[in-house]
Amino acid sequence: MTRNGSMDCCKTFLKMLTTVAF
């Protein structure tokens, strides 16, 4: 997996977390 792909995955994960939290 590329670094860029990893960042995108992290961003998506964080977005999902924030959506669930708030």
mmCIF file with all atom_site columns, C-alpha atoms in Angstrom:
data_model
loop_
_atom_site.group_PDB
_atom_site.id
_atom_site.type_symbol
_atom_site.label_atom_id
_atom_site.label_alt_id
_atom_site.label_comp_id
_atom_site.label_asym_id
_atom_site.label_entity_id
_atom_site.label_seq_id
_atom_site.pdbx_PDB_ins_code
_atom_site.Cartn_x
_atom_site.Cartn_y
_atom_site.Cartn_z
_atom_site.occupancy
_atom_site.B_iso_or_equiv
_atom_site.pdbx_formal_charge
_atom_site.auth_seq_id
_atom_site.auth_comp_id
_atom_site.auth_asym_id
_atom_site.auth_atom_id
_atom_site.pdbx_PDB_model_num
ATOM 1  C CA . MET A 1 1  ? 0.000   0.000  0.000  1.00 0.00 ? 1  MET A CA 1
ATOM 2  C CA . THR A 1 2  ? 1.296   3.450  -0.858 1.00 0.00 ? 2  THR A CA 1
ATOM 3  C CA . ARG A 1 3  ? 1.695   6.227  1.687  1.00 0.00 ? 3  ARG A CA 1
ATOM 4  C CA . ASN A 1 4  ? -0.918  8.290  -0.136 1.00 0.00 ? 4  ASN A CA 1
ATOM 5  C CA . GLY A 1 5  ? -3.381  5.398  0.009  1.00 0.00 ? 5  GLY A CA 1
ATOM 6  C CA . SER A 1 6  ? -2.694  4.947  3.702  1.00 0.00 ? 6  SER A CA 1
ATOM 7  C CA . MET A 1 7  ? -3.427  8.614  4.345  1.00 0.00 ? 7  MET A CA 1
ATOM 8  C CA . ASP A 1 8  ? -6.692  8.373  2.417  1.00 0.00 ? 8  ASP A CA 1
ATOM 9  C CA . CYS A 1 9  ? -7.668  5.338  4.497  1.00 0.00 ? 9  CYS A CA 1
ATOM 10 C CA . CYS A 1 10 ? -6.837  7.189  7.695  1.00 0.00 ? 10 CYS A CA 1
ATOM 11 C CA . LYS A 1 11 ? -8.882  10.213 6.604  1.00 0.00 ? 11 LYS A CA 1
ATOM 12 C CA . THR A 1 12 ? -11.881 8.029  5.785  1.00 0.00 ? 12 THR A CA 1
ATOM 13 C CA . PHE A 1 13 ? -11.573 6.213  9.111  1.00 0.00 ? 13 PHE A CA 1
ATOM 14 C CA . LEU A 1 14 ? -11.366 9.491  11.040 1.00 0.00 ? 14 LEU A CA 1
ATOM 15 C CA . LYS A 1 15 ? -14.374 10.836 9.155  1.00 0.00 ? 15 LYS A CA 1
ATOM 16 C CA . MET A 1 16 ? -16.385 7.741  10.075 1.00 0.00 ? 16 MET A CA 1
ATOM 17 C CA . LEU A 1 17 ? -15.312 8.020  13.718 1.00 0.00 ? 17 LEU A CA 1
ATOM 18 C CA . THR A 1 18 ? -16.332 11.669 13.946 1.00 0.00 ? 18 THR A CA 1
ATOM 19 C CA . THR A 1 19 ? -19.653 10.882 12.276 1.00 0.00 ? 19 THR A CA 1
ATOM 20 C CA . VAL A 1 20 ? -20.388 8.161  14.832 1.00 0.00 ? 20 VAL A CA 1
ATOM 21 C CA . ALA A 1 21 ? -19.100 10.189 17.778 1.00 0.00 ? 21 ALA A CA 1
ATOM 22 C CA . PHE A 1 22 ? -21.047 13.305 16.870 1.00 0.00 ? 22 PHE A CA 1
#
